[in-house]
PDB file of N, CA and C in Angstrom:
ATOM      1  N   UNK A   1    -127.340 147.125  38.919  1.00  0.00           N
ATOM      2  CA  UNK A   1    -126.475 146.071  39.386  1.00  0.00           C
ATOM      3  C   UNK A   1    -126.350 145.020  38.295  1.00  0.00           C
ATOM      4  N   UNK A   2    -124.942 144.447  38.277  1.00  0.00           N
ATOM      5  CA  UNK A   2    -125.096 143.663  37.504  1.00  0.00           C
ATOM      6  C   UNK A   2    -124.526 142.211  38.471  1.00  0.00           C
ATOM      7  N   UNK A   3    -125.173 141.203  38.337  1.00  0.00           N
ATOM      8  CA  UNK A   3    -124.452 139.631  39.136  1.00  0.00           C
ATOM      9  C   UNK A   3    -124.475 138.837  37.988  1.00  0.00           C
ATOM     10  N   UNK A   4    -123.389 137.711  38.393  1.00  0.00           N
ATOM     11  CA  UNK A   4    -123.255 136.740  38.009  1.00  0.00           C
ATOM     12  C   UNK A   4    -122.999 135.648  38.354  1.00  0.00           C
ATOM     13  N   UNK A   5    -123.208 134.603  38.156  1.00  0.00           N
ATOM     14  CA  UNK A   5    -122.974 133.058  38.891  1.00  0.00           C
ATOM     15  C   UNK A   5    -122.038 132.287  37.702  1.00  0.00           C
ATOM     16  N   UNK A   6    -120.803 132.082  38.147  1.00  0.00           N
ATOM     17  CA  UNK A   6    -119.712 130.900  37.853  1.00  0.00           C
ATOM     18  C   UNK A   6    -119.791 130.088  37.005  1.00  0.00           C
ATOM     19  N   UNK A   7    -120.970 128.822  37.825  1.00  0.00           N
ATOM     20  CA  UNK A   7    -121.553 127.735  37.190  1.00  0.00           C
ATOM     21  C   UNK A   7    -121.722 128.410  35.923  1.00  0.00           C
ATOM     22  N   UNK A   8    -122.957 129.356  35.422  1.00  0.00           N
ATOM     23  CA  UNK A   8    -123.239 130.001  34.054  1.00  0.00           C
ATOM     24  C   UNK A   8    -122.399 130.532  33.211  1.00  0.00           C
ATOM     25  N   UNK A   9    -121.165 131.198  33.496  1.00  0.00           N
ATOM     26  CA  UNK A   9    -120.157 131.614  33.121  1.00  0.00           C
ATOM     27  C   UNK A   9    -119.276 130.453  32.696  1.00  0.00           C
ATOM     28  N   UNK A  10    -118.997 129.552  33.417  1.00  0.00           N
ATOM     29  CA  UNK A  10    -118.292 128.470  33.274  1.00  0.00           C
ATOM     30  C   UNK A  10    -118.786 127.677  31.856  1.00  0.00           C
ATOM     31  N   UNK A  11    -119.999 127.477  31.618  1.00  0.00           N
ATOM     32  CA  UNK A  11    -120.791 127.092  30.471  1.00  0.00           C
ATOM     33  C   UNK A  11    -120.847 127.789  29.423  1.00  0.00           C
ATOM     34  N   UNK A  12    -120.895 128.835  29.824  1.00  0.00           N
ATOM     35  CA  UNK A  12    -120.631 130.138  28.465  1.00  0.00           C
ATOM     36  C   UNK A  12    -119.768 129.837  27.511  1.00  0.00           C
ATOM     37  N   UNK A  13    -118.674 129.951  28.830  1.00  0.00           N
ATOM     38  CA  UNK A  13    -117.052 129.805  27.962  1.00  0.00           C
ATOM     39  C   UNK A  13    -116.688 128.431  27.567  1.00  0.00           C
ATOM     40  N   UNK A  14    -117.598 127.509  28.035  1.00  0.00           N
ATOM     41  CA  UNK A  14    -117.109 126.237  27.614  1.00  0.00           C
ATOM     42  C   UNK A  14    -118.130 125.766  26.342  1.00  0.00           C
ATOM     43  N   UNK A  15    -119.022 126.704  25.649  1.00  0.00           N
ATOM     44  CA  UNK A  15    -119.846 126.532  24.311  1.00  0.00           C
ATOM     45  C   UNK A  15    -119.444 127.333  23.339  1.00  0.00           C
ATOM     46  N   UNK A  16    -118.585 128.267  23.696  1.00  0.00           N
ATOM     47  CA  UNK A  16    -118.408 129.273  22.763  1.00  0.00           C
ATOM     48  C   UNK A  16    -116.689 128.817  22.667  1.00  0.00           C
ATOM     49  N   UNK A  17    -116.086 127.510  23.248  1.00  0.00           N
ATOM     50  CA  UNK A  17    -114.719 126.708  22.809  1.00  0.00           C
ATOM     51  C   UNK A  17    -113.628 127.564  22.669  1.00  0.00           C
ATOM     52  N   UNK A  18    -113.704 128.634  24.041  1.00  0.00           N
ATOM     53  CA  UNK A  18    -112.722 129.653  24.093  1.00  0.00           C
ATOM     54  C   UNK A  18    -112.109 129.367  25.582  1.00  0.00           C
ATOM     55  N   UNK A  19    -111.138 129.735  25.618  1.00  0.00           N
ATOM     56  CA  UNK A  19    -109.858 129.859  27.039  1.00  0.00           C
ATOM     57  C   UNK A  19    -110.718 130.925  27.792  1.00  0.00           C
ATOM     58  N   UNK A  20    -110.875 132.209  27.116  1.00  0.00           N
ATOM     59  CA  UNK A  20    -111.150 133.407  27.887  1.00  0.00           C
ATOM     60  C   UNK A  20    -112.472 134.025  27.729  1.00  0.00           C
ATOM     61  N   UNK A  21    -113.685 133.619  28.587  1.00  0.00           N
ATOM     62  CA  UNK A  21    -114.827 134.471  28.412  1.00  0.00           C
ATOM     63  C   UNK A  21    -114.891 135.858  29.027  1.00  0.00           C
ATOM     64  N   UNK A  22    -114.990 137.250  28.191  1.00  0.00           N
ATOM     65  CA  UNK A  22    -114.857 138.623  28.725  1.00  0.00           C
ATOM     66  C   UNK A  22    -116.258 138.721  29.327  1.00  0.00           C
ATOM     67  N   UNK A  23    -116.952 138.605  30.485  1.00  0.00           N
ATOM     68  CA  UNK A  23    -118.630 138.873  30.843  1.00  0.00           C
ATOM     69  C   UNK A  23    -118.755 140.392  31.109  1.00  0.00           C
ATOM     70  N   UNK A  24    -117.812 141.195  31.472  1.00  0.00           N
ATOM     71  CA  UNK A  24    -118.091 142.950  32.066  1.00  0.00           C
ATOM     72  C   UNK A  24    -117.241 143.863  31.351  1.00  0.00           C
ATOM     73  N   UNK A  25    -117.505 144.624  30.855  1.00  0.00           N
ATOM     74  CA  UNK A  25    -116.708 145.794  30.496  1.00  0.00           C
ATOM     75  C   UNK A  25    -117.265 146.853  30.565  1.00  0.00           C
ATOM     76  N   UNK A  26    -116.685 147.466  31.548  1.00  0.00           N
ATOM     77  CA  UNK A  26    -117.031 149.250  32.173  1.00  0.00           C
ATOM     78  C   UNK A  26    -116.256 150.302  31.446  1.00  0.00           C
ATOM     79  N   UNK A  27    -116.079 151.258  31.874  1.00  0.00           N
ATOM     80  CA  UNK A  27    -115.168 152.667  31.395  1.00  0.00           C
ATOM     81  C   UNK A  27    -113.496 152.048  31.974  1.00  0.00           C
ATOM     82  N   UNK A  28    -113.758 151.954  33.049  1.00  0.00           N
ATOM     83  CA  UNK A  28    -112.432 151.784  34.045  1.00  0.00           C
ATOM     84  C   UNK A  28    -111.747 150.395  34.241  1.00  0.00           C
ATOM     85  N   UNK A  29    -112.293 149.124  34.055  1.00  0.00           N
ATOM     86  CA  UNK A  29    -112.181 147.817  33.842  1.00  0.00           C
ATOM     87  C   UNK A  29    -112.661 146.971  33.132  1.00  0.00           C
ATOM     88  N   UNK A  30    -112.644 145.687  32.806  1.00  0.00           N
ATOM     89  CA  UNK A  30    -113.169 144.713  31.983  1.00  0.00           C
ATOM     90  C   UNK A  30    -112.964 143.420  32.963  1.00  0.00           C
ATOM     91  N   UNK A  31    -113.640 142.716  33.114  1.00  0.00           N
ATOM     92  CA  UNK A  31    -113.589 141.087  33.996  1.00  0.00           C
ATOM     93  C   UNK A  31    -113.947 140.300  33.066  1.00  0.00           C
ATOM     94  N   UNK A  32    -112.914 139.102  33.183  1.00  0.00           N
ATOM     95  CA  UNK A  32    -113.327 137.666  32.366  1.00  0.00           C
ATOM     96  C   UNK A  32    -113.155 136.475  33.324  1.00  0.00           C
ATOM     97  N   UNK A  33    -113.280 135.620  32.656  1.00  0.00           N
ATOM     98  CA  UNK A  33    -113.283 134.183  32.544  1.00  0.00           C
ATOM     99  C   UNK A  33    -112.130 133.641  32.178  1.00  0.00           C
ATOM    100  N   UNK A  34    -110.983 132.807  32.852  1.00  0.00           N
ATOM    101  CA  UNK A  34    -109.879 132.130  31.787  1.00  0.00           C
ATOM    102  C   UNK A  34    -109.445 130.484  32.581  1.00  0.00           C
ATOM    103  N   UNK A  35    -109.446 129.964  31.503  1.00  0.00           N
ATOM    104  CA  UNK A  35    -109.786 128.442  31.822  1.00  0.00           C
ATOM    105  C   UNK A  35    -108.581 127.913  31.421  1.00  0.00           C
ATOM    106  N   UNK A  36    -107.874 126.991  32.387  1.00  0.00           N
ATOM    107  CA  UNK A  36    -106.618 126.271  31.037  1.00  0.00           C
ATOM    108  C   UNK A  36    -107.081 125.100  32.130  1.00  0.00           C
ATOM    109  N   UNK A  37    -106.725 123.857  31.592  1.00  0.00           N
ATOM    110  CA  UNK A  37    -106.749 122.346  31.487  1.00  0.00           C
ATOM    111  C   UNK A  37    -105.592 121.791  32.267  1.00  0.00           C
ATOM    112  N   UNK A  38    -105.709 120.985  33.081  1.00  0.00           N
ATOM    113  CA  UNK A  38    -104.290 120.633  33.413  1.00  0.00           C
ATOM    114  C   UNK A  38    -103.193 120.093  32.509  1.00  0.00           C
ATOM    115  N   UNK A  39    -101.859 120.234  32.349  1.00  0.00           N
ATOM    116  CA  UNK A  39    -101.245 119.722  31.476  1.00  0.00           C
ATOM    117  C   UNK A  39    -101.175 121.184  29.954  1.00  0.00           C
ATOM    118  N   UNK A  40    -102.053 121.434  30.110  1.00  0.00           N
ATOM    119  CA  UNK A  40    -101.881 122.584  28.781  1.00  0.00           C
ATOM    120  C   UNK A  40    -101.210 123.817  29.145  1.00  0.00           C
ATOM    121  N   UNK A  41    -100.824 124.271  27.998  1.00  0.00           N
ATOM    122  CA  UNK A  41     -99.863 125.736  27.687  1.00  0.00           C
ATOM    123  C   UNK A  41    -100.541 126.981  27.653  1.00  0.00           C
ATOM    124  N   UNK A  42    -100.090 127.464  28.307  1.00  0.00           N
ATOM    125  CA  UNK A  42    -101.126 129.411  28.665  1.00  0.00           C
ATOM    126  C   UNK A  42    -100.279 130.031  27.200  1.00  0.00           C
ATOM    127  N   UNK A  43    -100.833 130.588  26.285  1.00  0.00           N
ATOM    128  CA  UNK A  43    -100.382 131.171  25.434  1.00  0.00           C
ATOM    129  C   UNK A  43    -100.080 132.723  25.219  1.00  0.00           C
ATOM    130  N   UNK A  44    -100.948 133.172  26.300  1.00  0.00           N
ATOM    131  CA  UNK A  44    -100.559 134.875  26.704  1.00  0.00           C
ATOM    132  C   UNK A  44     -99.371 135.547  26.320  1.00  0.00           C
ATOM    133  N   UNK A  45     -99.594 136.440  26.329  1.00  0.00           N
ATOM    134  CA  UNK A  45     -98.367 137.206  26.279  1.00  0.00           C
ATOM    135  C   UNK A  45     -98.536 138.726  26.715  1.00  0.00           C
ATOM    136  N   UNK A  46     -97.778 140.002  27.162  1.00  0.00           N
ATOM    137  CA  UNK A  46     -98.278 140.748  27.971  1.00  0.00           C
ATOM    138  C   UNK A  46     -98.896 141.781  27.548  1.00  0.00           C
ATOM    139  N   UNK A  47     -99.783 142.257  28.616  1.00  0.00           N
ATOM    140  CA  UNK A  47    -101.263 143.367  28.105  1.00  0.00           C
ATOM    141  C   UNK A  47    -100.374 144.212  28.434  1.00  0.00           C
ATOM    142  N   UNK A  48    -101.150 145.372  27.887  1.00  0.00           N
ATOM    143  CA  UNK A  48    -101.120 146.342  27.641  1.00  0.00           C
ATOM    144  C   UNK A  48    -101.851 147.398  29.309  1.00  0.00           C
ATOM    145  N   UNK A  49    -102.334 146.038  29.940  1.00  0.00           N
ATOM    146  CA  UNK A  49    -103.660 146.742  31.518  1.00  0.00           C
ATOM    147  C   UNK A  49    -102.583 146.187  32.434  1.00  0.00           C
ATOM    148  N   UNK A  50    -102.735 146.821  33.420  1.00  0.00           N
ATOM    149  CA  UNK A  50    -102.770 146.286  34.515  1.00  0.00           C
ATOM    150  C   UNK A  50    -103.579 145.068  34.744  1.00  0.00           C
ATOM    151  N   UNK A  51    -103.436 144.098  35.613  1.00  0.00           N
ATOM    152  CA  UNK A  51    -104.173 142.919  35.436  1.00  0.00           C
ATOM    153  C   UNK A  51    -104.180 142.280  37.287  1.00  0.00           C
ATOM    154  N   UNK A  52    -105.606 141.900  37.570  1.00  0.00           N
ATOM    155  CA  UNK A  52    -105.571 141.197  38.968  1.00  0.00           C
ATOM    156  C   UNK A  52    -105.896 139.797  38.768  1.00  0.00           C
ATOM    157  N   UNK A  53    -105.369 138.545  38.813  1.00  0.00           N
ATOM    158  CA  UNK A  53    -105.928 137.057  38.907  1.00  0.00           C
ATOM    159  C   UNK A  53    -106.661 136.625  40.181  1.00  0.00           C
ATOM    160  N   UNK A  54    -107.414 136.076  40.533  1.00  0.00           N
ATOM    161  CA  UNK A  54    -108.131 135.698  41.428  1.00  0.00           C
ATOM    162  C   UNK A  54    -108.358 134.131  41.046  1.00  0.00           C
ATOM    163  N   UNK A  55    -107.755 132.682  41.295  1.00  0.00           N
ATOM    164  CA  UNK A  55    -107.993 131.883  41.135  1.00  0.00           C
ATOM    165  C   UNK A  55    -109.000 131.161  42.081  1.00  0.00           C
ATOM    166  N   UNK A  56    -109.969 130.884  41.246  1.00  0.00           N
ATOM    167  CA  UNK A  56    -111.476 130.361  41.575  1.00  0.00           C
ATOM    168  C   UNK A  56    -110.953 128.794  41.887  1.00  0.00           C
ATOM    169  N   UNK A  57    -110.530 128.142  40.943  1.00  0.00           N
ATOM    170  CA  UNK A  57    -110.008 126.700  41.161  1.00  0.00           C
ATOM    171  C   UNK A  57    -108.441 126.067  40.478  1.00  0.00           C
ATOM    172  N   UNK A  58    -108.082 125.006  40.953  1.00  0.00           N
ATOM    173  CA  UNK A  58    -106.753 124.286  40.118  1.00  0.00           C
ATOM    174  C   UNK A  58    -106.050 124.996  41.085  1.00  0.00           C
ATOM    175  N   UNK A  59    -104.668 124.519  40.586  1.00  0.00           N
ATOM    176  CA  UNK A  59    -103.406 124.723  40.902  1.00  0.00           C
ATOM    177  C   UNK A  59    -102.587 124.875  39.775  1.00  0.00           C
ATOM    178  N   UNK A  60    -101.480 125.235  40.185  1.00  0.00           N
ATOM    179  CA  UNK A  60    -100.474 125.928  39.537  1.00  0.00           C
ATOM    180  C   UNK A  60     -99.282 126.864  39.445  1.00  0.00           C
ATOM    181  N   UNK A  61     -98.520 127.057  39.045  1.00  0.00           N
ATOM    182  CA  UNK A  61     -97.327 127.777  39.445  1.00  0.00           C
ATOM    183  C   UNK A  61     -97.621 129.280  38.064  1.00  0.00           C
ATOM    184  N   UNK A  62     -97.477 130.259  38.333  1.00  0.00           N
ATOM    185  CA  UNK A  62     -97.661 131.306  37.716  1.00  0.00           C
ATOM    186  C   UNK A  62     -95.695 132.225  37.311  1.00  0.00           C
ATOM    187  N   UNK A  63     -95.315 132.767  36.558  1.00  0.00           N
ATOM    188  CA  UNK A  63     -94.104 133.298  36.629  1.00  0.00           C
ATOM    189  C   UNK A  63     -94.568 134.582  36.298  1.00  0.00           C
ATOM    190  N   UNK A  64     -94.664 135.510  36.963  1.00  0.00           N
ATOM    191  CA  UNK A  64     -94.639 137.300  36.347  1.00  0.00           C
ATOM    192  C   UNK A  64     -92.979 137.664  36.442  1.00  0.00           C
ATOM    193  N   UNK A  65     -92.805 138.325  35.093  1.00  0.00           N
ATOM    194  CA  UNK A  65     -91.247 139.010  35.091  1.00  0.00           C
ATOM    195  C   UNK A  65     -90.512 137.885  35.387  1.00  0.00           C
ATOM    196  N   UNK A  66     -89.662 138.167  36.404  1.00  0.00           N
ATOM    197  CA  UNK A  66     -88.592 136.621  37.089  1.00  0.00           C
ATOM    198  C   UNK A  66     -89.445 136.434  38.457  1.00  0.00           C
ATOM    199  N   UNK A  67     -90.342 136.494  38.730  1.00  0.00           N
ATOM    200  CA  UNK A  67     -90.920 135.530  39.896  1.00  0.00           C
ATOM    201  C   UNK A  67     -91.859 134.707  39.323  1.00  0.00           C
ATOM    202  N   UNK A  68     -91.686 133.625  40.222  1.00  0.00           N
ATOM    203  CA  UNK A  68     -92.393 132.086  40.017  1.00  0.00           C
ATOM    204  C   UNK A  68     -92.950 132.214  41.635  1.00  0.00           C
ATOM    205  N   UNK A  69     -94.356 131.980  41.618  1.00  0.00           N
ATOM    206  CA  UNK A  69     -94.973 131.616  42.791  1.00  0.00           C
ATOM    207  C   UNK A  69     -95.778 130.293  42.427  1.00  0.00           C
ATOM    208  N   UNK A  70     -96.101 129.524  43.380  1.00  0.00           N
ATOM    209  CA  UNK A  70     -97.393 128.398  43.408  1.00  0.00           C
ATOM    210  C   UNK A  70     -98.982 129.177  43.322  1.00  0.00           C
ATOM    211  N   UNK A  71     -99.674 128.822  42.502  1.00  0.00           N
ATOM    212  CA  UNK A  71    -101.184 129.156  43.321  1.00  0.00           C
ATOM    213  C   UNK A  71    -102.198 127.885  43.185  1.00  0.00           C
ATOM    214  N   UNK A  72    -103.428 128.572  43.683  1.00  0.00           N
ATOM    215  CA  UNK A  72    -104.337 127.674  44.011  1.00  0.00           C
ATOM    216  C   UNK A  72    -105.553 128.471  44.554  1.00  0.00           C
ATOM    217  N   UNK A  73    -106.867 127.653  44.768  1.00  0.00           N
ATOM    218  CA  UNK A  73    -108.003 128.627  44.964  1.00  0.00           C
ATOM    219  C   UNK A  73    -107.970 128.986  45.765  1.00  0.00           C
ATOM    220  N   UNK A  74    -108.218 130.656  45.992  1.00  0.00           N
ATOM    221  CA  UNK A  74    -108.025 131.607  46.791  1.00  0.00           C
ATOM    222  C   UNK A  74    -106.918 132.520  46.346  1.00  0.00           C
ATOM    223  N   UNK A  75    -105.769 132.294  45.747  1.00  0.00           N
ATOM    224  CA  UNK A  75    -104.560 133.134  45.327  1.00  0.00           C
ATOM    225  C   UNK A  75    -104.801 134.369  44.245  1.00  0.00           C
ATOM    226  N   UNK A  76    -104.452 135.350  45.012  1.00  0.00           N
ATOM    227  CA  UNK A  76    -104.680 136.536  43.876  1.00  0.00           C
ATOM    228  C   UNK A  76    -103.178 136.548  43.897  1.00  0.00           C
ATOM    229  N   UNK A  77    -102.997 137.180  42.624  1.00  0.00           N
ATOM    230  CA  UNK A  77    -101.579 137.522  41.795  1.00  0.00           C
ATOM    231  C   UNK A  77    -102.112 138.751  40.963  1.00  0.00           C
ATOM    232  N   UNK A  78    -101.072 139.876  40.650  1.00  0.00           N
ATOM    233  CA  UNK A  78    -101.065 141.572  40.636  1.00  0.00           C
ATOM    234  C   UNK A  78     -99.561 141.636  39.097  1.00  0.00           C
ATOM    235  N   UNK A  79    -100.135 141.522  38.097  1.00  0.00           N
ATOM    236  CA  UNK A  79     -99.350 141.154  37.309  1.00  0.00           C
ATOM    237  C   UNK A  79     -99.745 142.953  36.630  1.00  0.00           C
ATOM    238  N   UNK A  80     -98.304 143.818  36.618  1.00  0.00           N
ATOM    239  CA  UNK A  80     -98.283 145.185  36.068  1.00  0.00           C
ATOM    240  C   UNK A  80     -98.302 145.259  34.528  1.00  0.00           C
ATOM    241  N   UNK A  81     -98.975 146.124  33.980  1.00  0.00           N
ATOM    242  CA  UNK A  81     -99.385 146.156  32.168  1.00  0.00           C
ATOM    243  C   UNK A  81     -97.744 145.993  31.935  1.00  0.00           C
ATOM    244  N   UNK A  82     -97.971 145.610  30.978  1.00  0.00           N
ATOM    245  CA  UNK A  82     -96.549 144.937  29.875  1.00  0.00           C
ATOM    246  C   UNK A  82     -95.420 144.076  30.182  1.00  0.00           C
ATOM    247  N   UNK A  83     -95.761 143.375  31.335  1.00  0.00           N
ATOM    248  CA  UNK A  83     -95.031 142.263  32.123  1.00  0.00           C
ATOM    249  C   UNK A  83     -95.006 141.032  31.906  1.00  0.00           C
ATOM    250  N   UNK A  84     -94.132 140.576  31.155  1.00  0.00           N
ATOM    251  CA  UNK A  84     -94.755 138.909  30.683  1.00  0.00           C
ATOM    252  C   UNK A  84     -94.964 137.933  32.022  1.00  0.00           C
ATOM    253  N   UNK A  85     -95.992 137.047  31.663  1.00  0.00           N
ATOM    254  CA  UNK A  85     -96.926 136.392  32.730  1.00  0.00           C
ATOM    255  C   UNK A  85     -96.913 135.106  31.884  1.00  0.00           C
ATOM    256  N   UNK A  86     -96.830 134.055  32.724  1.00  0.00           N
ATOM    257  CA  UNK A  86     -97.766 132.972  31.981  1.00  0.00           C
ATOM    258  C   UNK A  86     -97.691 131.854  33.447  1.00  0.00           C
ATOM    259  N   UNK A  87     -98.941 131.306  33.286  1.00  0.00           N
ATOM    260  CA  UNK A  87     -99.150 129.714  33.658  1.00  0.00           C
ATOM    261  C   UNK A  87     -98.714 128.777  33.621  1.00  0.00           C
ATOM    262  N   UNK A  88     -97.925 128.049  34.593  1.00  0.00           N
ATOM    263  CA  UNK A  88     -97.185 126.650  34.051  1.00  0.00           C
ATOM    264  C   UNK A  88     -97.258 125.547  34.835  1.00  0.00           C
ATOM    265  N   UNK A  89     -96.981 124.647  34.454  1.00  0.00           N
ATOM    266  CA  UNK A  89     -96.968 123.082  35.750  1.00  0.00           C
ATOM    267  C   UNK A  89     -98.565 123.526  36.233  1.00  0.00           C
ATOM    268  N   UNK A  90     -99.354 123.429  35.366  1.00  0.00           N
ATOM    269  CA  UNK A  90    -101.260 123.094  35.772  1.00  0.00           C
ATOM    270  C   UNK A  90    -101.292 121.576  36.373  1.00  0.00           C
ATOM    271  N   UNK A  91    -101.494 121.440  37.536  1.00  0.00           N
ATOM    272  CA  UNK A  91    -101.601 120.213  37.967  1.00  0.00           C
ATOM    273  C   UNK A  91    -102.930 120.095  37.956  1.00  0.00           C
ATOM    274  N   UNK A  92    -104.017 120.916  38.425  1.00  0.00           N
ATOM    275  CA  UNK A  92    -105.162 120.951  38.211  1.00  0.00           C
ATOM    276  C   UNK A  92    -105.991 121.568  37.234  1.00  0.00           C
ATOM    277  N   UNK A  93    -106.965 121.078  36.431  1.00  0.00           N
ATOM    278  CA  UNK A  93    -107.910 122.070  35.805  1.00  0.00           C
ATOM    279  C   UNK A  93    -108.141 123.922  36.671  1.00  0.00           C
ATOM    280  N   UNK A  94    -107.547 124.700  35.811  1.00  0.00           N
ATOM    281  CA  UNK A  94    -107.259 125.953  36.349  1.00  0.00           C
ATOM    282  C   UNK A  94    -108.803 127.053  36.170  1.00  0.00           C
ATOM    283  N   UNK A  95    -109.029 127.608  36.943  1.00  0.00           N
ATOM    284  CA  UNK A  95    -109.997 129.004  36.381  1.00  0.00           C
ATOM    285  C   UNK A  95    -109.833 129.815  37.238  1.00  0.00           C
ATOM    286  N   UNK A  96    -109.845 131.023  36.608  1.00  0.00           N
ATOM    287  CA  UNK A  96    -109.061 132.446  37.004  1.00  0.00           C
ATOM    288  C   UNK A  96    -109.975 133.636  37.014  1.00  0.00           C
ATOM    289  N   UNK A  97    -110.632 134.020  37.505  1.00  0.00           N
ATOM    290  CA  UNK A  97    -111.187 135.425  37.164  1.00  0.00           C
ATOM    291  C   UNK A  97    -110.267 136.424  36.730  1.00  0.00           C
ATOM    292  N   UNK A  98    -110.199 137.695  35.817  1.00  0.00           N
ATOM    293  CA  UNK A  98    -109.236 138.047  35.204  1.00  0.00           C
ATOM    294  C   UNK A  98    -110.013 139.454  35.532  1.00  0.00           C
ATOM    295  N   UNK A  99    -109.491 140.506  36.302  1.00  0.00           N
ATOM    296  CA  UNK A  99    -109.884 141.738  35.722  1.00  0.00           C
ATOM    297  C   UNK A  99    -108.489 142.801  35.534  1.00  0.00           C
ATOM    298  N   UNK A 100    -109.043 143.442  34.725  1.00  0.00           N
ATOM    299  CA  UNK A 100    -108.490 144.471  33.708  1.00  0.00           C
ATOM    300  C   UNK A 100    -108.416 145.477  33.853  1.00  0.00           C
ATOM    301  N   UNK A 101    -107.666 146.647  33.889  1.00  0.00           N
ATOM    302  CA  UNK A 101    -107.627 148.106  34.097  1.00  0.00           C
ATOM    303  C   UNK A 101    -106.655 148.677  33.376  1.00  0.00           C
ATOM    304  N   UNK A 102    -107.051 149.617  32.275  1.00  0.00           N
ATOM    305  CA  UNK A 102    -108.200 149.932  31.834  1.00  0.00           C
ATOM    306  C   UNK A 102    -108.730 148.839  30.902  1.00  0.00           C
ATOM    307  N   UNK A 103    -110.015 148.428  30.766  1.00  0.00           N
ATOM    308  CA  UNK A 103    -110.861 147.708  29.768  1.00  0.00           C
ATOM    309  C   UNK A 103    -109.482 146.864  29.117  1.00  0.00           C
ATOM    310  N   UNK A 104    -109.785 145.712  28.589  1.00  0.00           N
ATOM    311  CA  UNK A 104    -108.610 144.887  27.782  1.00  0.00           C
ATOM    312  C   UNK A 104    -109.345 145.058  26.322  1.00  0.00           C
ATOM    313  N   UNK A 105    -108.158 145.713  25.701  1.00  0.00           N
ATOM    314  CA  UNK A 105    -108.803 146.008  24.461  1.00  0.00           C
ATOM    315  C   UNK A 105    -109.214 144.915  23.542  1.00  0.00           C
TER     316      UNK A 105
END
């Protein structure tokens, strides 16, 4: 088994002065960490995986392809490999659990 706790993760990625901490990578997926600030620019651009968001905290409006939805904690969003995605109007400090299929290279 492997666990993890947030709080620790959250610190990880905030010493190592990165947006995206990767903590798991299996055969079949990869899970991270992705942090944006309120007011700041998501710089992404589209994977190559399939991709699930799970927002832990913040708010925000997300656009996959031509849809624009709101989210906020609790909102999963299902963004298909090679689909441009990005984050916008962060009203709140954002964090996202990010997993990946297959592995994000």
């Amino acid at each position: 088994m492997k666990a993890f706790r947030l709080d620790e993760l959250e610190a990880e990625r905030a010493a190592n002065e990165g947006a995206y901490l990767q903590f798991l990578r299996e055969r079949n997926m990869s899970v991270g960490l992705y942090a944006l600030n309120a007011g700041e620019h998501d710089p992404q651009r589209p994977h190559n995986q399939d991709e699930v968001y799970f927002v832990v905290s913040g708010r925000a409006s997300i656009t996959v392809g031509l849809e624009t939805t709101e989210v906020a904690r609790g909102s999963i969003v299902y963004v298909p490999a090679g689909v441009a995605h990005k984050f916008h109007h962060i009203s709140e400090d954002l964090r996202v659990l990010v997993v990946f299929s297959p592995p994000e290279a």
